[in-house]
CSV table of C-alpha atoms in Angstrom, one decimal:
chain,number,residue,atom,x,y,z
A,6,MET,CA,-41.6,-93.3,79.5
A,7,LYS,CA,-44.2,-95.5,77.6
A,8,ALA,CA,-47.4,-94.6,79.5
A,9,VAL,CA,-48.8,-92.0,81.9
A,10,SER,CA,-50.4,-93.3,85.1
A,11,ASP,CA,-53.8,-92.2,86.5
A,12,GLU,CA,-51.9,-90.4,89.3
A,13,LEU,CA,-49.7,-88.5,86.9
A,14,MET,CA,-52.6,-87.5,84.7
A,15,SER,CA,-54.3,-86.1,87.9
A,16,ALA,CA,-51.1,-84.2,88.8
A,17,LEU,CA,-50.8,-82.7,85.3
A,18,MET,CA,-54.4,-81.5,85.5
A,19,ASP,CA,-53.7,-80.0,88.9
A,20,ASP,CA,-50.7,-78.2,87.3
A,21,MET,CA,-52.7,-76.8,84.5
A,22,ARG,CA,-55.5,-75.7,86.9
A,23,ASP,CA,-53.1,-73.9,89.1
A,24,VAL,CA,-51.4,-72.1,86.2
A,25,ALA,CA,-54.7,-71.0,84.8
A,26,LYS,CA,-55.8,-69.7,88.2
A,27,ALA,CA,-52.6,-67.8,88.8
A,28,GLU,CA,-51.6,-66.6,85.4
A,29,ILE,CA,-54.5,-66.8,82.9
A,30,MET,CA,-57.8,-66.0,84.6
A,31,PRO,CA,-56.6,-62.9,86.5
A,32,ARG,CA,-55.7,-61.4,83.2
A,33,PHE,CA,-58.9,-62.4,81.3
A,34,ARG,CA,-61.0,-59.4,80.3
A,35,GLY,CA,-58.3,-57.2,81.6
A,36,VAL,CA,-56.0,-57.2,78.5
A,37,THR,CA,-54.9,-53.8,77.5
A,38,ALA,CA,-53.1,-52.6,74.4
A,39,ASP,CA,-49.7,-52.7,76.2
A,40,ALA,CA,-50.4,-56.3,77.3
A,41,MET,CA,-50.9,-57.7,73.8
A,42,ARG,CA,-48.5,-57.8,70.8
A,43,ALA,CA,-48.7,-59.1,67.2
A,44,LYS,CA,-46.4,-61.9,66.2
A,45,THR,CA,-46.5,-63.2,62.6
A,46,MET,CA,-49.4,-61.0,61.4
A,47,VAL,CA,-51.7,-58.3,62.8
A,48,ASP,CA,-54.2,-60.8,64.3
A,49,ASP,CA,-51.7,-63.4,65.5
A,50,LEU,CA,-51.5,-62.2,69.1
A,51,VAL,CA,-49.5,-62.9,72.2
A,52,THR,CA,-50.4,-61.5,75.6
A,53,ASP,CA,-48.7,-61.4,79.0
A,54,ALA,CA,-50.9,-64.4,80.0
A,55,ASP,CA,-49.4,-66.5,77.2
A,56,ILE,CA,-45.9,-65.8,78.3
A,57,ALA,CA,-46.4,-66.1,82.1
A,58,ALA,CA,-48.5,-69.3,81.8
A,59,GLU,CA,-46.0,-71.0,79.6
A,60,LYS,CA,-43.1,-70.1,81.9
A,61,SER,CA,-45.0,-71.3,84.9
A,62,LEU,CA,-46.2,-74.6,83.4
A,63,SER,CA,-42.7,-75.2,81.9
A,64,ALA,CA,-41.2,-74.9,85.4
A,65,ARG,CA,-43.7,-77.3,86.9
A,66,LEU,CA,-43.1,-79.9,84.2
A,67,THR,CA,-39.3,-79.6,84.4
A,68,ALA,CA,-39.5,-80.2,88.2
A,69,ARG,CA,-41.9,-83.2,87.6
A,70,PHE,CA,-39.8,-84.7,84.8
A,71,PRO,CA,-36.1,-83.9,85.1
A,72,GLY,CA,-34.5,-83.7,81.7
A,73,ILE,CA,-37.8,-83.3,79.8
A,74,ALA,CA,-37.6,-81.2,76.6
A,75,ILE,CA,-40.1,-78.3,76.8
A,76,ILE,CA,-41.6,-77.2,73.4
A,77,GLY,CA,-43.7,-74.1,74.1
A,78,GLU,CA,-45.4,-72.1,71.4
A,79,GLU,CA,-44.0,-68.8,72.8
A,80,ALA,CA,-40.5,-70.2,73.2
A,81,VAL,CA,-40.5,-71.3,69.6
A,82,SER,CA,-41.8,-67.9,68.6
A,83,GLU,CA,-38.7,-66.4,70.2
A,84,ASP,CA,-36.3,-69.1,69.0
A,85,ALA,CA,-37.4,-71.3,66.2
A,86,SER,CA,-34.6,-73.8,67.0
A,87,VAL,CA,-36.5,-74.9,70.1
A,88,LEU,CA,-38.9,-76.9,67.8
A,89,SER,CA,-36.1,-79.1,66.6
A,90,ARG,CA,-35.7,-80.6,70.1
A,91,LEU,CA,-39.0,-82.4,69.7
A,92,ALA,CA,-37.8,-85.0,67.2
A,93,ALA,CA,-34.7,-85.8,69.2
A,94,ALA,CA,-36.2,-85.9,72.7
A,95,ASP,CA,-36.8,-89.1,74.6
A,96,LEU,CA,-39.5,-87.2,76.5
A,97,ALA,CA,-41.1,-83.9,75.6
A,98,ALA,CA,-43.9,-81.6,76.7
A,99,VAL,CA,-45.6,-79.6,74.0
A,100,ILE,CA,-47.4,-76.5,75.4
A,101,ASP,CA,-49.9,-74.0,74.0
A,102,PRO,CA,-50.4,-71.9,77.2
A,103,VAL,CA,-53.4,-69.9,75.8
A,104,ASP,CA,-54.8,-71.4,72.6
A,105,GLY,CA,-57.3,-69.0,71.1
A,106,THR,CA,-55.3,-65.9,72.2
A,107,TRP,CA,-57.4,-63.7,69.9
A,108,HIS,CA,-60.5,-64.6,71.8
A,109,PHE,CA,-58.8,-64.2,75.2
A,110,ALA,CA,-57.4,-60.8,74.3
A,111,HIS,CA,-60.8,-59.6,73.2
A,112,GLY,CA,-62.7,-60.9,76.2
A,113,THR,CA,-64.5,-63.9,74.7
A,114,PRO,CA,-64.3,-67.3,76.6
A,115,MET,CA,-63.4,-69.5,73.6
A,116,PHE,CA,-59.8,-70.3,74.6
A,117,GLY,CA,-58.0,-73.2,76.3
A,118,SER,CA,-54.6,-74.5,77.4
A,119,ILE,CA,-53.1,-77.5,75.6
A,120,LEU,CA,-50.5,-80.0,76.9
A,121,ALA,CA,-49.2,-83.0,75.1
A,122,ILE,CA,-46.7,-85.5,76.6
A,123,VAL,CA,-44.6,-87.0,73.7
A,124,SER,CA,-42.3,-90.0,74.2
A,125,GLY,CA,-40.0,-91.1,71.3
A,126,GLY,CA,-42.0,-89.0,68.9
A,127,GLU,CA,-45.4,-90.4,69.9
A,128,THR,CA,-48.0,-88.6,71.9
A,129,ILE,CA,-48.8,-90.7,75.0
A,130,ALA,CA,-51.0,-88.2,76.8
A,131,GLY,CA,-53.1,-85.2,75.7
A,132,LEU,CA,-54.8,-82.7,77.9
A,133,ILE,CA,-56.9,-79.6,77.0
A,134,HIS,CA,-58.0,-77.4,79.8
A,135,TYR,CA,-60.8,-74.8,79.5
A,136,PRO,CA,-60.1,-72.3,82.2
A,137,VAL,CA,-63.5,-70.4,82.0
A,138,LEU,CA,-65.4,-73.7,82.4
A,139,GLY,CA,-62.9,-75.4,84.6
A,140,ASP,CA,-63.1,-78.7,82.7
A,141,PHE,CA,-60.8,-80.9,80.6
A,142,LEU,CA,-60.7,-83.2,77.6
A,143,VAL,CA,-58.0,-85.8,78.2
A,144,ALA,CA,-56.7,-89.0,76.6
A,145,ARG,CA,-54.0,-91.6,76.9
A,146,ARG,CA,-53.2,-94.0,74.1
A,147,GLY,CA,-55.4,-97.1,74.4
A,148,TYR,CA,-57.5,-95.7,77.3
A,149,GLY,CA,-60.1,-93.7,75.4
A,150,ALA,CA,-60.9,-90.0,75.5
A,151,TRP,CA,-62.7,-88.4,78.4
A,152,HIS,CA,-64.4,-85.2,79.5
A,153,VAL,CA,-63.4,-84.4,83.1
A,154,ALA,CA,-65.9,-82.0,84.6
A,155,LEU,CA,-65.1,-79.4,87.2
A,156,ASP,CA,-66.4,-81.7,89.9
A,157,GLY,CA,-64.3,-84.6,88.6
A,158,THR,CA,-67.0,-86.5,86.9
A,159,GLN,CA,-65.7,-88.4,83.9
A,160,THR,CA,-67.6,-89.0,80.7
A,161,ARG,CA,-66.3,-91.0,77.8
A,162,LEU,CA,-66.1,-89.1,74.5
A,163,SER,CA,-67.2,-90.2,71.0
A,164,VAL,CA,-66.9,-88.5,67.7
A,165,ALA,CA,-69.9,-87.8,65.4
A,166,ALA,CA,-71.5,-90.7,63.6
A,167,PRO,CA,-70.7,-90.9,59.9
A,168,THR,CA,-73.3,-89.1,57.8
A,169,PRO,CA,-73.6,-88.1,54.1
A,170,LEU,CA,-71.4,-85.1,53.2
A,171,GLU,CA,-74.3,-82.8,52.8
A,172,GLU,CA,-75.2,-83.3,56.5
A,173,MET,CA,-71.7,-82.7,57.9
A,174,HIS,CA,-70.5,-79.7,59.9
A,175,GLY,CA,-66.8,-78.9,59.7
A,176,PHE,CA,-64.0,-76.5,60.3
A,177,ILE,CA,-61.8,-75.0,57.5
A,178,PRO,CA,-59.9,-71.8,58.1
A,179,LEU,CA,-60.1,-70.6,54.5
A,180,HIS,CA,-58.2,-67.4,55.1
A,181,MET,CA,-55.1,-69.3,56.2
A,182,PHE,CA,-54.6,-71.3,53.0
A,183,GLU,CA,-52.4,-70.2,50.1
A,184,PRO,CA,-54.4,-68.2,47.6
A,185,ASP,CA,-54.8,-70.8,44.9
A,186,ARG,CA,-55.8,-73.5,47.3
A,187,ARG,CA,-58.2,-71.0,49.1
A,188,GLU,CA,-60.0,-70.2,45.9
A,189,LYS,CA,-60.7,-73.9,45.2
A,190,LEU,CA,-61.8,-74.7,48.7
A,191,ALA,CA,-64.1,-71.7,48.8
A,192,THR,CA,-66.5,-73.4,46.4
A,193,ARG,CA,-66.0,-76.9,47.6
A,194,VAL,CA,-67.1,-76.2,51.2
A,195,LEU,CA,-70.6,-75.8,49.7
A,196,ASN,CA,-70.7,-79.6,49.5
A,197,PHE,CA,-71.2,-79.7,53.3
A,198,LEU,CA,-74.1,-78.5,55.5
A,199,ARG,CA,-72.0,-75.9,57.3
A,200,VAL,CA,-68.3,-75.0,57.3
A,201,THR,CA,-66.7,-72.4,59.7
A,202,THR,CA,-63.6,-71.6,61.7
A,203,TRP,CA,-63.4,-70.8,65.4
A,204,ARG,CA,-59.8,-69.6,65.5
A,205,CYS,CA,-59.0,-72.0,68.4
A,206,SER,CA,-57.7,-75.6,68.1
A,207,ALA,CA,-58.7,-76.3,71.7
A,208,TRP,CA,-62.3,-75.6,71.0
A,209,GLU,CA,-62.4,-77.1,67.5
A,210,TYR,CA,-61.0,-80.4,68.9
A,211,ARG,CA,-63.6,-80.2,71.7
A,212,MET,CA,-66.3,-80.1,69.1
A,213,LEU,CA,-64.8,-83.0,67.1
A,214,ALA,CA,-64.3,-85.2,70.1
A,215,THR,CA,-67.7,-84.6,71.6
A,216,GLY,CA,-69.5,-85.3,68.2
A,217,ALA,CA,-70.8,-81.7,67.7
A,218,MET,CA,-68.8,-81.3,64.5
A,219,SER,CA,-67.8,-83.9,61.9
A,220,PHE,CA,-64.5,-82.8,60.5
A,221,CYS,CA,-61.6,-80.3,60.4
A,222,LEU,CA,-59.1,-79.4,57.7
A,223,ASN,CA,-56.0,-77.6,59.0
A,224,GLU,CA,-53.6,-75.6,57.0
A,225,SER,CA,-50.6,-76.1,59.3
A,226,LEU,CA,-49.2,-78.7,61.6
A,227,LYS,CA,-47.9,-76.8,64.6
A,228,PRO,CA,-47.5,-79.4,67.3
A,229,TRP,CA,-48.9,-77.3,70.1
A,230,ASP,CA,-52.2,-77.1,68.1
A,231,HIS,CA,-52.5,-80.8,67.2
A,232,ALA,CA,-50.4,-83.2,69.3
A,233,ALA,CA,-52.9,-83.4,72.1
A,234,GLY,CA,-56.0,-82.9,70.0
A,235,VAL,CA,-55.2,-85.7,67.5
A,236,LEU,CA,-54.7,-88.2,70.3
A,237,ILE,CA,-58.0,-87.1,72.0
A,238,HIS,CA,-59.8,-87.3,68.6
A,239,ALA,CA,-58.4,-90.8,67.8
A,240,GLU,CA,-59.2,-92.1,71.3
A,241,ALA,CA,-62.8,-90.8,70.8
A,242,GLY,CA,-63.0,-93.0,67.7
A,243,GLY,CA,-61.9,-90.5,65.0
A,244,HIS,CA,-59.5,-90.8,62.0
A,245,ALA,CA,-56.9,-88.2,61.1
A,246,ALA,CA,-54.2,-88.1,58.4
A,247,THR,CA,-52.6,-85.6,56.2
A,248,MET,CA,-54.3,-85.0,52.8
A,249,GLU,CA,-51.6,-87.2,51.4
A,250,GLY,CA,-52.8,-90.0,53.6
A,251,GLU,CA,-49.9,-90.0,56.1
A,252,THR,CA,-50.6,-90.8,59.7
A,253,TYR,CA,-50.1,-87.7,61.9
A,254,ARG,CA,-47.0,-87.5,64.1
A,255,PRO,CA,-46.2,-84.6,66.4
A,256,THR,CA,-42.9,-84.1,64.7
A,257,MET,CA,-44.5,-83.3,61.4
A,258,THR,CA,-44.1,-79.7,60.3
A,259,GLY,CA,-45.7,-79.6,56.8
A,260,GLY,CA,-48.9,-80.7,55.1
A,261,HIS,CA,-52.6,-80.3,55.7
A,262,LEU,CA,-54.3,-82.4,58.4
A,263,LEU,CA,-57.8,-83.7,57.9
A,264,ALA,CA,-59.7,-85.2,60.9
A,265,ALA,CA,-63.0,-87.1,60.3
A,266,PRO,CA,-65.3,-89.5,62.1
A,267,ASP,CA,-63.8,-92.6,60.5
A,268,ALA,CA,-61.6,-93.7,57.6
A,269,ALA,CA,-64.5,-93.9,55.1
A,270,SER,CA,-65.7,-90.4,56.0
A,271,TRP,CA,-62.1,-89.2,55.7
A,272,ASN,CA,-61.8,-90.5,52.2
A,273,ALA,CA,-65.2,-89.0,51.2
A,274,ILE,CA,-64.3,-85.6,52.6
A,275,ARG,CA,-60.8,-85.6,51.1
A,276,THR,CA,-62.3,-86.5,47.7
A,277,SER,CA,-64.8,-83.7,48.0
A,278,LEU,CA,-62.2,-81.1,48.9
């Protein structure tokens, strides 16, 4: 598959809406201690909603695309070898069923569901659904990035205009970097107007693609966090690459990803950091 049609994009959005309605929203604000568990660290959570939503969306995608490789965050958490299927797959779906699980588990609405369709190692469609709002950010390569409102109204997205560093807002999760890198970044973030972290890729990419925030530096390259978001950001006019200058690919597993309004801004931010 080289492209995703309008009809297929609509069907994928329907699938994500249905899964959110059946598996995510009924559990929102009803998460109890026995319905959430820690994974890699005390605040890296998984809930019953994550697991049920991933299983449900995976089943729908498998029925829609026979033979597709499913790369789900929770499946990889249970069996790390699942991630290796992405590089070899002719067609793959990368799923983050509830991105921003910490927020979801604690009753705040800053979470989303992320789906990327990857063909031959390249993201050809990215969709981010925001179940509380009922809207989407979506993109296909070469077709622009779009906000799709609850009523179906579509608005083309555009990243922030380039500005001097001291006027930029950005995301950097300082606590997630290795200690020596964290110490250096902690002083360098003062070069910008404001730097924060929202603990949710779905919402951070929303802020980048709508122009509310200028840049984001990520400490890891998990494909369920970035495969869809990088495409949406690029189709909204943005520029993203690793700090070594390498173009992002969903099969990457190492490096730090920097997203910015354009190449010139990317270079200026990288130099500053």
